[in-house]
Coordinates of C-alpha atoms and ligand atoms in Angstrom, one line a residue:
M1192 CA -25.2 30.0 7.8
A1193 CA -28.5 29.2 9.4
I1194 CA -28.9 26.5 12.0
K1195 CA -29.5 23.2 10.3
Q1196 CA -31.6 20.4 11.6
F1197 CA -30.2 17.0 12.3
K1198 CA -31.7 14.3 10.1
T1199 CA -34.6 12.6 11.8
E1200 CA -32.9 9.4 12.6
S1201 CA -29.9 11.2 14.0
K1202 CA -32.2 13.4 16.0
R1203 CA -33.8 10.4 17.7
L1204 CA -30.6 8.8 18.5
L1205 CA -29.3 12.1 19.9
D1206 CA -32.3 12.3 22.2
L1207 CA -31.5 8.9 23.5
M1208 CA -27.9 9.9 24.1
A1209 CA -28.7 13.1 25.8
N1210 CA -31.2 11.6 28.1
S1211 CA -28.7 9.0 28.7
I1212 CA -30.6 5.9 29.3
Y1213 CA -27.2 4.3 29.6
T1214 CA -25.4 4.1 32.9
N1215 CA -21.9 4.0 31.5
T1216 CA -21.4 7.6 30.3
D1217 CA -17.6 7.1 30.6
I1218 CA -17.4 5.6 27.2
F1219 CA -17.8 8.9 25.4
L1220 CA -14.1 9.5 25.9
R1221 CA -13.2 6.2 24.4
E1222 CA -15.4 7.0 21.4
L1223 CA -13.9 10.4 20.7
I1224 CA -10.3 9.2 21.2
S1225 CA -11.1 6.3 18.9
N1226 CA -12.3 8.8 16.2
A1227 CA -9.2 10.9 16.7
S1228 CA -7.0 7.8 16.3
D1229 CA -8.9 6.9 13.1
A1230 CA -8.3 10.4 11.8
L1231 CA -4.5 10.0 12.6
D1232 CA -4.5 6.7 10.7
K1233 CA -6.1 8.4 7.7
R1234 CA -3.6 11.1 7.7
Y1235 CA -0.8 8.7 7.9
Y1236 CA -2.1 6.6 5.0
Q1237 CA -2.6 9.7 2.9
S1238 CA 0.9 10.9 3.6
L1239 CA 2.2 7.7 2.0
T1240 CA 0.9 8.7 -1.4
D1241 CA 0.6 12.5 -1.1
S1242 CA 3.8 14.3 -0.6
G1243 CA 1.9 17.5 0.3
I1244 CA 0.8 15.9 3.5
S1245 CA 3.1 15.3 6.5
A1246 CA 2.6 12.8 9.2
D1247 CA 5.0 13.8 11.8
D1248 CA 4.4 13.8 15.5
L1249 CA 0.8 12.4 15.2
K1250 CA -0.9 12.7 18.6
I1251 CA -4.0 13.2 20.6
T1252 CA -4.2 15.9 23.3
I1253 CA -6.6 16.4 26.1
R1254 CA -7.1 19.7 27.9
V1255 CA -9.3 20.3 30.9
N1256 CA -10.6 23.7 31.9
K1257 CA -12.4 23.5 35.2
D1258 CA -13.5 27.2 35.3
E1259 CA -15.0 27.1 31.8
R1260 CA -16.3 23.5 32.4
T1261 CA -14.8 22.4 29.2
L1262 CA -13.0 19.2 28.1
V1263 CA -11.1 19.6 24.8
I1264 CA -9.9 16.7 22.7
S1265 CA -7.6 17.5 19.8
D1266 CA -5.9 15.6 17.1
N1267 CA -3.6 16.5 14.3
G1268 CA -5.2 14.0 12.0
I1269 CA -6.9 14.2 8.6
G1270 CA -9.4 16.9 9.7
M1271 CA -12.8 17.8 8.2
N1272 CA -13.8 20.5 5.8
K1273 CA -17.3 22.1 5.6
E1274 CA -18.8 19.2 3.6
D1275 CA -17.3 16.6 5.9
L1276 CA -18.6 18.3 9.0
D1277 CA -22.0 18.5 7.5
N1278 CA -22.0 14.9 6.2
N1279 CA -20.3 13.2 9.1
L1280 CA -21.6 15.0 12.1
G1281 CA -25.0 16.0 10.8
T1282 CA -26.3 12.6 10.2
I1283 CA -25.7 9.0 10.9
A1284 CA -24.5 8.5 7.5
K1285 CA -23.6 4.9 7.2
S1286 CA -25.8 2.0 6.3
G1287 CA -27.1 -0.2 9.0
S1288 CA -27.6 2.7 11.4
F1289 CA -31.3 2.5 11.2
E1290 CA -31.4 -1.1 12.4
F1291 CA -29.0 -0.3 15.1
K1292 CA -31.1 2.5 16.4
Q1293 CA -34.1 0.2 16.3
E1294 CA -32.2 -2.3 18.4
I1295 CA -31.3 0.4 20.9
E1296 CA -34.9 1.5 21.2
D1297 CA -36.1 -2.1 21.6
K1298 CA -33.6 -2.8 24.3
K1299 CA -33.8 0.3 26.4
D1300 CA -33.3 -1.8 29.5
D1301 CA -30.2 -3.3 28.2
V1302 CA -27.7 -0.8 29.4
D1303 CA -24.8 -2.8 28.2
I1304 CA -25.4 -2.4 24.6
I1305 CA -23.6 0.8 24.0
G1306 CA -20.7 -0.2 26.2
Q1307 CA -20.2 -3.1 23.9
F1308 CA -20.6 -1.7 20.5
G1309 CA -19.8 2.0 20.6
V1310 CA -21.9 4.8 19.3
G1311 CA -19.4 7.3 18.0
F1312 CA -19.4 11.0 18.1
Y1313 CA -22.9 11.4 19.4
S1314 CA -22.0 9.9 22.7
A1315 CA -20.5 13.3 23.5
F1316 CA -24.0 14.5 24.2
M1317 CA -24.2 12.1 27.1
V1318 CA -22.0 14.4 29.1
A1319 CA -22.1 17.7 27.3
D1320 CA -24.9 20.1 26.5
K1321 CA -22.9 21.9 23.9
V1322 CA -20.3 20.6 21.6
T1323 CA -18.0 22.6 19.4
V1324 CA -15.9 21.1 16.7
I1325 CA -13.2 23.1 15.0
S1326 CA -11.5 21.4 12.1
K1327 CA -9.1 22.0 9.3
K1328 CA -8.7 19.4 6.7
A1329 CA -5.2 18.3 5.7
G1330 CA -4.0 20.1 2.6
E1331 CA -6.8 22.7 2.7
E1332 CA -6.7 26.4 3.6
K1333 CA -9.8 27.1 5.6
A1334 CA -11.0 25.9 9.0
Y1335 CA -14.6 25.5 10.0
S1336 CA -16.5 25.2 13.2
W1337 CA -19.5 23.0 13.9
V1338 CA -21.5 23.8 17.0
S1339 CA -24.5 22.1 18.4
E1340 CA -26.2 23.2 21.6
N1341 CA -28.9 21.1 23.3
Q1342 CA -29.1 18.9 20.2
E1343 CA -31.4 21.4 18.6
G1344 CA -29.5 21.4 15.4
Y1345 CA -26.0 22.5 14.4
E1346 CA -24.3 25.4 12.8
I1347 CA -21.3 25.4 10.6
K1348 CA -19.2 28.6 10.2
V1349 CA -15.8 29.6 9.0
A1350 CA -13.3 29.5 11.8
K1351 CA -9.8 30.1 12.8
K1352 CA -7.4 27.3 13.4
E1353 CA -3.6 27.2 12.9
D1354 CA -2.9 23.5 12.6
E1355 CA -4.6 20.9 10.6
G1356 CA -6.7 18.4 12.4
T1357 CA -9.7 18.5 14.7
E1358 CA -10.4 20.0 18.1
I1359 CA -13.6 19.0 19.9
T1360 CA -14.7 21.0 22.9
L1361 CA -17.3 19.5 25.2
H1362 CA -19.2 21.9 27.5
I1363 CA -19.8 19.6 30.3
K1364 CA -23.3 19.5 31.7
P1365 CA -24.0 20.9 35.2
D1366 CA -24.1 18.4 37.9
T1367 CA -27.4 16.8 38.8
K1368 CA -28.6 14.8 41.8
E1369 CA -28.0 11.6 39.9
K1370 CA -24.8 12.4 38.2
N1371 CA -21.7 14.3 39.0
Y1372 CA -20.7 15.4 35.5
S1373 CA -17.8 17.4 37.0
D1374 CA -16.0 14.1 37.2
Y1375 CA -15.1 14.7 33.6
L1376 CA -13.3 17.8 34.5
D1377 CA -11.1 15.9 37.0
K1378 CA -7.7 15.2 35.6
G1379 CA -7.1 12.1 37.7
N1380 CA -10.4 10.7 36.5
I1381 CA -9.6 11.5 32.9
K1382 CA -6.2 9.8 33.3
S1383 CA -7.7 6.6 34.6
L1384 CA -10.4 6.6 31.9
V1385 CA -7.8 6.8 29.2
K1386 CA -5.8 4.1 30.9
K1387 CA -8.8 1.9 31.2
Y1388 CA -10.3 2.3 27.7
S1389 CA -7.6 3.6 25.4
D1390 CA -4.4 2.4 26.8
Y1391 CA -3.4 0.6 23.6
I1392 CA -4.2 3.3 21.1
R1393 CA -1.2 3.5 18.9
Y1394 CA -0.7 7.2 19.1
P1395 CA 0.3 9.1 22.3
I1396 CA -2.6 10.6 24.2
I1397 CA -1.2 13.6 26.1
L1398 CA -2.9 15.3 28.9
L1399 CA -1.9 19.0 28.7
D1400 CA -1.0 20.3 32.1
D1401 CA 1.9 22.2 33.7
E1402 CA 3.8 19.0 33.1
S1403 CA 2.2 17.3 30.2
E1404 CA 2.3 13.5 30.2
T1405 CA 1.5 10.7 27.9
L1406 CA -1.3 8.6 29.4
N1407 CA -1.3 5.5 27.3
S1408 CA 1.2 2.8 26.9
M1409 CA 0.5 2.5 23.1
V1410 CA 1.8 -0.9 22.2
P1411 CA -0.1 -3.7 23.9
I1412 CA 1.9 -6.7 24.8
W1413 CA -0.3 -8.9 22.7
K1414 CA 0.4 -6.8 19.6
K1415 CA 4.1 -7.2 20.0
N1416 CA 6.1 -9.8 18.2
K1417 CA 6.3 -13.1 20.0
K1418 CA 10.0 -13.2 19.8
D1419 CA 10.3 -9.8 21.4
I1420 CA 8.4 -10.9 24.5
K1421 CA 10.1 -12.6 27.4
D1422 CA 8.4 -15.2 29.5
E1423 CA 8.5 -12.8 32.5
D1424 CA 6.8 -10.1 30.4
Y1425 CA 3.9 -12.5 29.8
D1426 CA 3.8 -13.5 33.4
S1427 CA 4.0 -10.1 34.9
F1428 CA 1.3 -8.8 32.5
Y1429 CA -0.9 -11.6 33.8
Q1430 CA -0.1 -11.2 37.4
Q1431 CA -0.7 -7.4 37.3
E1432 CA -3.9 -7.7 35.4
Y1433 CA -5.4 -10.5 37.5
F1434 CA -3.8 -9.9 40.9
D1435 CA -2.6 -13.4 40.9
F1436 CA 0.4 -14.3 43.1
E1437 CA 1.0 -17.4 41.0
K1438 CA 2.4 -17.3 37.5
P1439 CA 0.0 -18.7 34.9
L1440 CA 0.2 -22.4 34.1
K1441 CA 0.0 -21.8 30.4
T1442 CA 0.3 -18.8 28.1
I1443 CA -1.3 -18.9 24.7
H1444 CA -0.4 -16.0 22.4
Y1445 CA -1.6 -16.4 18.8
K1446 CA -2.9 -14.6 15.8
V1447 CA -5.6 -15.6 13.4
E1448 CA -6.0 -14.2 10.0
G1449 CA -8.8 -15.0 7.6
N1450 CA -12.5 -14.8 8.0
T1451 CA -12.2 -13.4 11.5
S1452 CA -8.8 -11.8 12.2
Y1453 CA -7.8 -11.4 15.8
T1454 CA -4.9 -11.6 18.1
A1455 CA -5.3 -13.3 21.5
L1456 CA -3.2 -13.6 24.6
L1457 CA -4.8 -16.2 26.8
Y1458 CA -3.8 -17.6 30.1
I1459 CA -4.7 -20.7 32.0
P1460 CA -4.3 -19.9 35.7
A1461 CA -2.3 -22.3 37.8
V1462 CA -4.6 -22.1 40.8
V1463 CA -8.3 -21.8 41.1
P1464 CA -9.3 -18.2 42.0
Y1465 CA -10.8 -18.3 45.5
N1466 CA -14.2 -17.3 44.3
Y1467 CA -14.2 -19.3 41.1
Y1468 CA -17.2 -21.5 41.9
S1469 CA -19.2 -18.7 43.3
A1470 CA -21.4 -16.1 41.6
D1471 CA -18.9 -13.4 42.5
Y1472 CA -16.3 -14.8 40.1
K1473 CA -15.7 -12.4 37.2
L1474 CA -14.7 -13.9 33.9
G1475 CA -11.2 -12.7 33.0
L1476 CA -11.4 -12.2 29.3
K1477 CA -11.3 -8.7 27.8
L1478 CA -12.4 -7.8 24.3
Y1479 CA -10.6 -5.1 22.3
S1480 CA -11.1 -4.0 18.8
R1481 CA -7.9 -2.8 17.2
G1482 CA -6.4 -1.7 20.4
V1483 CA -9.6 -0.1 21.7
F1484 CA -11.1 -1.6 24.8
I1485 CA -14.6 -2.8 24.3
K1486 CA -15.5 -4.7 27.4
D1487 CA -14.3 -7.0 30.1
E1488 CA -15.9 -10.2 31.3
A1489 CA -16.5 -10.9 27.7
K1490 CA -18.5 -14.1 28.1
E1491 CA -19.8 -13.9 24.6
I1492 CA -16.5 -15.0 23.2
V1493 CA -15.7 -18.1 25.2
S1494 CA -17.8 -21.1 26.2
D1495 CA -18.8 -21.4 29.8
Y1496 CA -16.8 -24.6 30.3
F1497 CA -13.6 -22.7 29.5
R1498 CA -14.4 -19.8 31.8
F1499 CA -11.2 -20.2 33.7
V1500 CA -9.3 -18.7 30.8
R1501 CA -8.1 -15.2 31.2
G1502 CA -6.6 -12.7 28.9
V1503 CA -7.2 -10.4 26.0
V1504 CA -8.8 -10.9 22.6
D1505 CA -8.2 -8.1 20.1
S1506 CA -10.3 -8.3 17.0
D1507 CA -9.5 -6.7 13.7
D1508 CA -13.0 -7.0 12.5
L1509 CA -15.3 -5.9 15.3
N1510 CA -16.3 -2.4 14.4
L1511 CA -17.0 0.1 17.1
N1512 CA -19.0 1.9 14.6
I1513 CA -22.6 2.5 15.2
S1514 CA -23.3 2.0 11.5
R1515 CA -22.8 -1.7 11.8
E1516 CA -25.8 -3.8 12.2
I1517 CA -25.9 -5.4 15.6
L1518 CA -26.9 -8.8 14.3
Q1519 CA -23.8 -8.8 12.3
Q1520 CA -21.9 -8.1 15.5
D1521 CA -23.5 -11.0 17.2
H1522 CA -22.5 -13.2 14.3
Q1523 CA -18.9 -11.9 14.6
M1524 CA -18.9 -12.7 18.3
N1525 CA -20.0 -16.2 17.6
V1526 CA -17.4 -16.8 15.0
L1527 CA -14.8 -15.4 17.4
K1528 CA -16.1 -17.7 20.2
K1529 CA -15.9 -20.8 18.0
S1530 CA -12.3 -20.0 17.1
I1531 CA -11.2 -19.2 20.7
D1532 CA -12.9 -22.3 22.1
K1533 CA -11.1 -24.4 19.5
K1534 CA -7.8 -22.9 20.3
I1535 CA -8.2 -23.6 24.0
K1536 CA -9.3 -27.1 23.3
T1537 CA -6.4 -28.0 21.1
T1538 CA -4.0 -26.4 23.6
L1539 CA -5.4 -28.6 26.4
E1540 CA -5.3 -31.6 24.2
N1541 CA -1.6 -31.0 23.3
M1542 CA -0.8 -30.4 27.0
L1543 CA -2.4 -33.7 27.8
K1544 CA -0.4 -35.4 25.1
N1545 CA 3.0 -33.7 25.6
E1546 CA 3.1 -32.2 29.0
R1547 CA 1.3 -34.7 31.2
E1548 CA 2.4 -33.3 34.5
T1549 CA 1.3 -29.8 33.6
Y1550 CA -2.1 -31.1 32.4
E1551 CA -2.7 -33.0 35.5
K1552 CA -1.9 -29.9 37.5
F1553 CA -4.4 -28.0 35.4
F1554 CA -7.0 -30.8 35.9
D1555 CA -6.5 -30.8 39.6
A1556 CA -7.5 -27.1 39.5
F1557 CA -10.2 -27.0 36.8
G1558 CA -11.2 -30.6 36.2
I1559 CA -14.5 -30.0 38.0
Q1560 CA -15.3 -27.2 35.6
L1561 CA -14.7 -29.5 32.6
K1562 CA -16.8 -32.2 34.2
N1563 CA -19.6 -29.7 34.8
G1564 CA -19.2 -28.8 31.2
V1565 CA -19.8 -32.3 30.1
Y1566 CA -22.9 -32.6 32.4
E1567 CA -24.5 -29.3 31.7
R1568 CA -27.1 -28.8 29.0
Y1569 CA -27.9 -32.4 29.0
G1570 CA -24.5 -33.3 27.7
M1571 CA -24.6 -31.1 24.7
N1572 CA -20.9 -30.5 24.8
K1573 CA -19.8 -33.9 26.0
D1574 CA -18.1 -34.7 22.7
V1575 CA -16.0 -31.6 22.9
L1576 CA -14.8 -32.3 26.4
I1577 CA -14.9 -36.0 27.1
D1578 CA -11.3 -36.7 26.1
L1579 CA -10.1 -33.9 28.4
I1580 CA -11.5 -35.6 31.5
L1581 CA -9.3 -37.7 33.7
F1582 CA -10.0 -40.1 36.5
K1583 CA -7.9 -41.6 39.2
S1584 CA -7.9 -45.3 38.9
S1585 CA -7.1 -48.6 40.7
L1586 CA -4.2 -49.5 38.4
D1587 CA -1.8 -47.1 40.0
D1588 CA -3.8 -44.4 41.7
K1589 CA -2.8 -42.1 38.9
Y1590 CA -4.9 -40.2 36.4
V1591 CA -6.2 -42.0 33.3
S1592 CA -8.4 -40.8 30.5
L1593 CA -11.2 -42.8 29.1
K1594 CA -9.3 -43.3 25.9
E1595 CA -6.3 -44.7 27.8
Y1596 CA -8.6 -46.9 29.9
V1597 CA -10.2 -48.4 26.9
E1598 CA -6.9 -49.0 25.2
R1599 CA -5.6 -51.0 28.1
M1600 CA -8.7 -52.9 28.9
K1601 CA -8.3 -56.6 29.6
E1602 CA -9.1 -58.9 26.8
G1603 CA -12.7 -59.9 27.1
Q1604 CA -13.6 -57.0 29.3
E1605 CA -16.9 -55.5 28.1
D1606 CA -17.5 -52.6 30.4
I1607 CA -15.8 -49.6 32.0
Y1608 CA -15.8 -50.2 35.8
Y1609 CA -16.1 -47.5 38.3
A1610 CA -16.7 -47.1 42.0
S1611 CA -17.8 -44.0 43.8
G1612 CA -17.2 -42.8 47.3
E1613 CA -16.1 -39.9 49.4
S1614 CA -12.4 -40.6 48.9
I1615 CA -10.1 -43.0 47.2
E1616 CA -9.1 -44.5 50.5
K1617 CA -12.8 -45.3 51.3
I1618 CA -13.4 -46.7 47.8
K1619 CA -10.5 -49.0 48.1
K1620 CA -12.0 -50.5 51.2
L1621 CA -15.4 -51.2 49.6
P1622 CA -16.0 -54.9 50.1
Q1623 CA -17.0 -55.3 46.4
M1624 CA -13.6 -54.0 45.2
E1625 CA -11.6 -57.1 45.9
K1626 CA -13.3 -59.4 43.5
V1627 CA -13.2 -56.9 40.6
L1628 CA -9.5 -56.3 41.2
D1629 CA -8.9 -60.0 41.5
K1630 CA -10.3 -60.5 38.1
G1631 CA -7.7 -58.0 36.8
F1632 CA -10.1 -55.2 35.9
E1633 CA -9.2 -51.5 36.3
V1634 CA -11.6 -49.5 38.3
L1635 CA -12.1 -45.7 38.0
Y1636 CA -12.4 -43.9 41.3
L1637 CA -15.2 -41.3 41.4
T1638 CA -14.8 -38.9 44.3
D1639 CA -16.5 -35.7 43.0
N1640 CA -20.2 -35.2 43.4
I1641 CA -20.6 -34.5 39.8
D1642 CA -18.9 -37.6 38.6
E1643 CA -21.7 -40.1 38.4
F1644 CA -24.1 -37.5 37.0
M1645 CA -21.5 -36.8 34.3
L1646 CA -21.2 -40.5 33.4
S1647 CA -24.9 -40.8 33.2
V1648 CA -25.0 -38.1 30.5
I1649 CA -22.0 -39.6 28.7
G1650 CA -23.9 -42.9 28.5
N1651 CA -21.1 -44.9 27.0
Y1652 CA -17.6 -44.4 25.6
A1653 CA -16.2 -46.1 22.5
G1654 CA -19.2 -48.5 22.7
K1655 CA -18.4 -49.5 26.3
N1656 CA -20.9 -49.1 29.0
F1657 CA -20.1 -47.7 32.4
K1658 CA -20.6 -50.2 35.3
S1659 CA -20.6 -49.3 38.9
I1660 CA -19.1 -52.0 41.1
S1661 CA -21.8 -50.9 43.7
K1662 CA -24.8 -51.2 41.6
G1663 CA -27.3 -53.8 40.5
D1664 CA -25.9 -56.9 38.9
L1665 CA -22.2 -56.6 38.1
D1666 CA -22.2 -59.7 35.9
L1667 CA -18.6 -60.7 36.6
D1668 CA -19.4 -64.3 36.8
S1669 CA -19.1 -67.1 34.4
E1670 CA -22.2 -69.2 33.7
E1671 CA -20.8 -71.9 36.0
E1672 CA -20.3 -69.5 38.8
K1673 CA -23.8 -68.1 38.3
K1674 CA -25.3 -71.6 38.5
E1675 CA -23.4 -72.3 41.6
V1676 CA -24.9 -69.2 43.4
E1677 CA -28.4 -70.1 42.2
E1678 CA -28.0 -73.5 43.7
K1679 CA -26.8 -72.1 47.0
A1680 CA -29.7 -69.7 47.0
A1681 CA -32.2 -72.5 46.5
S1682 CA -30.7 -74.7 49.3
N1683 CA -30.7 -71.7 51.7
K1684 CA -34.1 -70.4 50.8
D1685 CA -35.6 -70.5 54.3
L1686 CA -32.7 -68.6 55.8
L1687 CA -32.8 -66.0 53.1
D1688 CA -36.5 -65.6 53.5
A1689 CA -36.0 -65.1 57.2
I1690 CA -33.4 -62.4 56.7
K1691 CA -35.7 -60.7 54.2
E1692 CA -38.5 -60.7 56.7
I1693 CA -36.3 -59.1 59.4
L1694 CA -35.0 -56.4 57.0
K1695 CA -38.2 -55.9 55.0
D1696 CA -38.3 -52.2 55.9
K1697 CA -34.7 -51.6 55.1
V1698 CA -33.8 -53.3 51.9
A1699 CA -35.6 -54.0 48.6
E1700 CA -33.8 -57.2 48.0
I1701 CA -31.5 -59.8 49.5
R1702 CA -29.4 -62.1 47.5
L1703 CA -26.4 -64.3 47.6
S1704 CA -23.5 -63.0 45.6
N1705 CA -20.2 -63.8 44.1
R1706 CA -19.2 -60.2 44.2
L1707 CA -17.6 -60.5 47.7
K1708 CA -14.4 -62.0 48.9
S1709 CA -13.3 -61.4 52.4
Q1710 CA -16.3 -59.5 53.6
P1711 CA -19.6 -61.2 54.6
V1712 CA -22.0 -58.6 53.2
C1713 CA -22.2 -55.5 51.1
L1714 CA -25.0 -53.1 50.3
V1715 CA -25.4 -52.2 46.6
S1716 CA -27.9 -49.9 44.9
G1717 CA -30.3 -50.5 42.1
D1718 CA -29.4 -49.6 38.6
E1719 CA -30.6 -46.1 38.6
L1720 CA -29.6 -44.0 41.6
S1721 CA -26.4 -44.7 43.5
F1722 CA -26.0 -43.9 47.2
E1723 CA -23.7 -41.0 46.3
M1724 CA -26.2 -39.6 43.9
E1725 CA -28.9 -40.0 46.5
A1726 CA -26.8 -37.9 48.9
V1727 CA -26.0 -35.2 46.4
L1728 CA -29.6 -34.8 45.2
N1729 CA -30.9 -34.7 48.7
E1730 CA -28.4 -32.1 49.7
L1731 CA -29.1 -30.0 46.7
N1732 CA -32.8 -30.2 46.6
K1733 CA -33.5 -30.7 50.3
A1734 CA -35.5 -33.7 49.0
D1735 CA -35.9 -37.3 49.9
Y1736 CA -34.5 -39.3 47.1
H1737 CA -34.0 -42.9 47.9
A1738 CA -31.7 -45.3 46.1
R1739 CA -32.8 -48.9 46.0
R1740 CA -30.9 -50.9 48.6
I1741 CA -29.9 -54.5 47.9
L1742 CA -28.1 -56.5 50.6
E1743 CA -25.7 -59.0 49.1
I1744 CA -24.4 -61.9 51.2
N1745 CA -21.2 -63.8 50.7
P1746 CA -22.2 -67.5 50.8
D1747 CA -18.6 -68.6 51.1
H1748 CA -18.0 -66.5 54.2
E1749 CA -17.8 -68.3 57.6
L1750 CA -20.3 -65.9 59.1
F1751 CA -22.8 -67.1 56.6
S1752 CA -22.3 -70.8 57.7
A1753 CA -22.5 -69.7 61.3
L1754 CA -25.7 -67.8 60.7
K1755 CA -27.1 -70.8 59.0
K1756 CA -26.2 -73.0 61.9
T1757 CA -27.8 -70.6 64.4
F1758 CA -30.9 -70.3 62.2
D1759 CA -31.3 -74.1 62.0
E1760 CA -30.7 -74.6 65.7
K1761 CA -32.2 -71.6 67.4
G1762 CA -34.4 -70.0 64.8
D1763 CA -34.0 -66.3 66.0
I1764 CA -31.4 -64.5 64.0
S1765 CA -32.8 -61.0 64.1
D1766 CA -30.0 -59.3 66.0
Y1767 CA -27.4 -60.8 63.6
A1768 CA -29.3 -60.0 60.5
M1769 CA -29.8 -56.4 61.6
L1770 CA -26.1 -56.1 62.5
L1771 CA -25.0 -57.4 59.1
Y1772 CA -27.2 -54.8 57.5
D1773 CA -25.7 -52.1 59.7
Q1774 CA -22.2 -53.2 58.8
A1775 CA -23.0 -53.2 55.1
S1776 CA -24.4 -49.7 55.4
L1777 CA -21.3 -48.4 57.1
M1778 CA -19.1 -50.0 54.5
A1779 CA -21.1 -48.4 51.8
G1780 CA -20.5 -45.0 53.4
L1781 CA -24.0 -44.6 54.7
S1782 CA -25.0 -43.9 58.3
I1783 CA -26.8 -46.3 60.5
D1784 CA -30.5 -45.8 60.6
D1785 CA -30.8 -46.1 64.4
S1786 CA -27.5 -45.9 66.2
V1787 CA -29.1 -46.4 69.7
E1788 CA -30.7 -49.7 68.6
Y1789 CA -27.4 -50.6 67.0
S1790 CA -25.5 -50.1 70.3
K1791 CA -28.0 -52.1 72.2
R1792 CA -27.8 -54.9 69.7
L1793 CA -24.1 -55.0 69.8
G1794 CA -24.2 -54.9 73.6
R1795 CA -26.4 -58.0 73.7
I1796 CA -24.1 -59.9 71.3
M1797 CA -21.0 -58.9 73.3
L1798 CA -22.6 -60.1 76.5
K1799 CA -23.5 -63.4 74.9
A1800 CA -20.0 -63.8 73.6
M1801 CA -18.4 -63.1 77.0
K1802 CA -20.6 -65.4 79.0
Ligands
ADP1135 P1 -17.9 6.5 13.2 O1 -18.3 5.3 14.0 O2 -18.0 6.4 11.7 O3 -16.6 7.1 13.7 P2 -18.9 8.9 14.4 O4 -20.3 9.4 14.6 O5 -18.1 8.7 15.6 O6 -19.0 7.6 13.6 O7 -18.1 9.8 13.4 C1 -18.7 10.1 12.1 C2 -17.6 10.5 11.2 O8 -17.1 11.8 11.5 C3 -16.4 9.6 11.2 O9 -16.6 8.5 10.4 C4 -15.3 10.5 10.7 O10 -15.4 10.5 9.2 C5 -15.7 11.9 11.2 N1 -15.0 12.2 12.4 C6 -15.3 12.1 13.7 N2 -14.4 12.5 14.5 C7 -13.3 12.9 13.7 C8 -12.0 13.5 13.9 N3 -11.6 13.7 15.2 N4 -11.3 13.8 12.9 C9 -11.7 13.6 11.6 N5 -12.9 13.0 11.3 C10 -13.7 12.7 12.3

């Protein structure tokens, strides 16, 4: 028979393959093994209805011949006759192939595309310059060979083959400067490629050698029946896969059937991987399709805010087949992602409800990730995540969710109170805390940098606004109390004006306040930026953000009376006013503007006191 030309479309794809614009040539082996596995499946199914066809000892074998530079992959599957060889290997037969090819050409730079979706038989030409296929179809007499050299075309001839099935011989390309093709003649390398990409193929993959061995473990743990898996099996799979010394905090093994069918074995780690918040961190989710490895770090199938989740997703629907349209694949990925996200979310919700201690442990580890998830993308995902966020609070220093906070709010309480600071200890000592607590309100402690930014995108919860005890007007007072302060401010106008004049470069406003109890002063910020946000933004952006500073003075404190007395009698109170401002700054967690001046001032006052 004369040499036949490949169909034009196939030819162009073949050129792409042969000139291997893709870096990951390894995947040819996965593709050929996957085809062999399909052929074994087909034989098996046919044997169920056709008594003339046996299905014993179905297997895939691999043989390496270094001297001849050949790699041979055989199966005793369904096999192909002359027409099959012509139809299946001479053309990209299936629908959708054209679009796919177009995608590849459009995305030449996107080297990942093949790694993700598979390209089938033609990938052999990434590593071989000549491919020989000898096949005998199950139940038929004659065997045929299909040979293609340098992708010029192919030739089909009658051939000799004892057993039914297919044998594919790759004549491995000579090594080049860029690529050591001889790697594919190295048994150790072949072993590890099979292990990596085809470990869970259901049929044995045997490397023929002096002592032949089965390379794959065949039944993946996630495909086993839940009741046949012990906790320690789950744990050791996790620990081996992810090199984690700790057992996972939570194991989620489930199966979905319906529009998208898949099995997933997901893990929530107990501890934060050391590089979790750095760019080095690799997402620990692997994607398989019917036992065939497709890719790791499969960020397409889980939302970024759940990126701590590790494990395996094995889809029944994702087709490795080139003939599937890539857009459809994207769609499938999205459907998968939605379903996986949802499962993780409900797992966490149930954990919060039923296993509080475990959830809090989880939150200690990955709470910041969830908070970032709320904040990112302008709060686009806040509704998904908001009820998974916990805060420590003044009630008992324990975690509380916003839902729980609102449920136990005091009667008549309008707002959700919070205070931010470096640590809970420091927040507790804020001068403005006392009054709020006296009134019986619960205060959320915000100690992570992201916290206030997160609240700003949440806006409100269950119709309640968030109120910082260190910002603007807290509005805790009754009308009567307010009036009282106004009167005091009016009768102390001269004094307050004098202080304002002294501190005019430091603070935007000075006012008497009911916010304080045992402390004489406190520094609060305007409604927009808090001092903590100011610090975070300046650190991140190397910028000079400035929160509005308001000095609040406690009119009922004895220092205020003393100050008034000194002002009335002596007039000069600048050292005292400055010192009060410095004290307020320190208590607010800020540093003193000029510490040398501060020391001198304090020295003068000490001398006076000791005279
Ligand atoms: P596909 O994605 O459809 O597997 P391929 O290009 O890999 O595309 O293969 C084309 C067709 O060739 C397959 O659909 C199958 O019918 C046939 N084929 C490939 N390899 C084998 C094999 N080892 N045994 C039997 N048939 C095979």
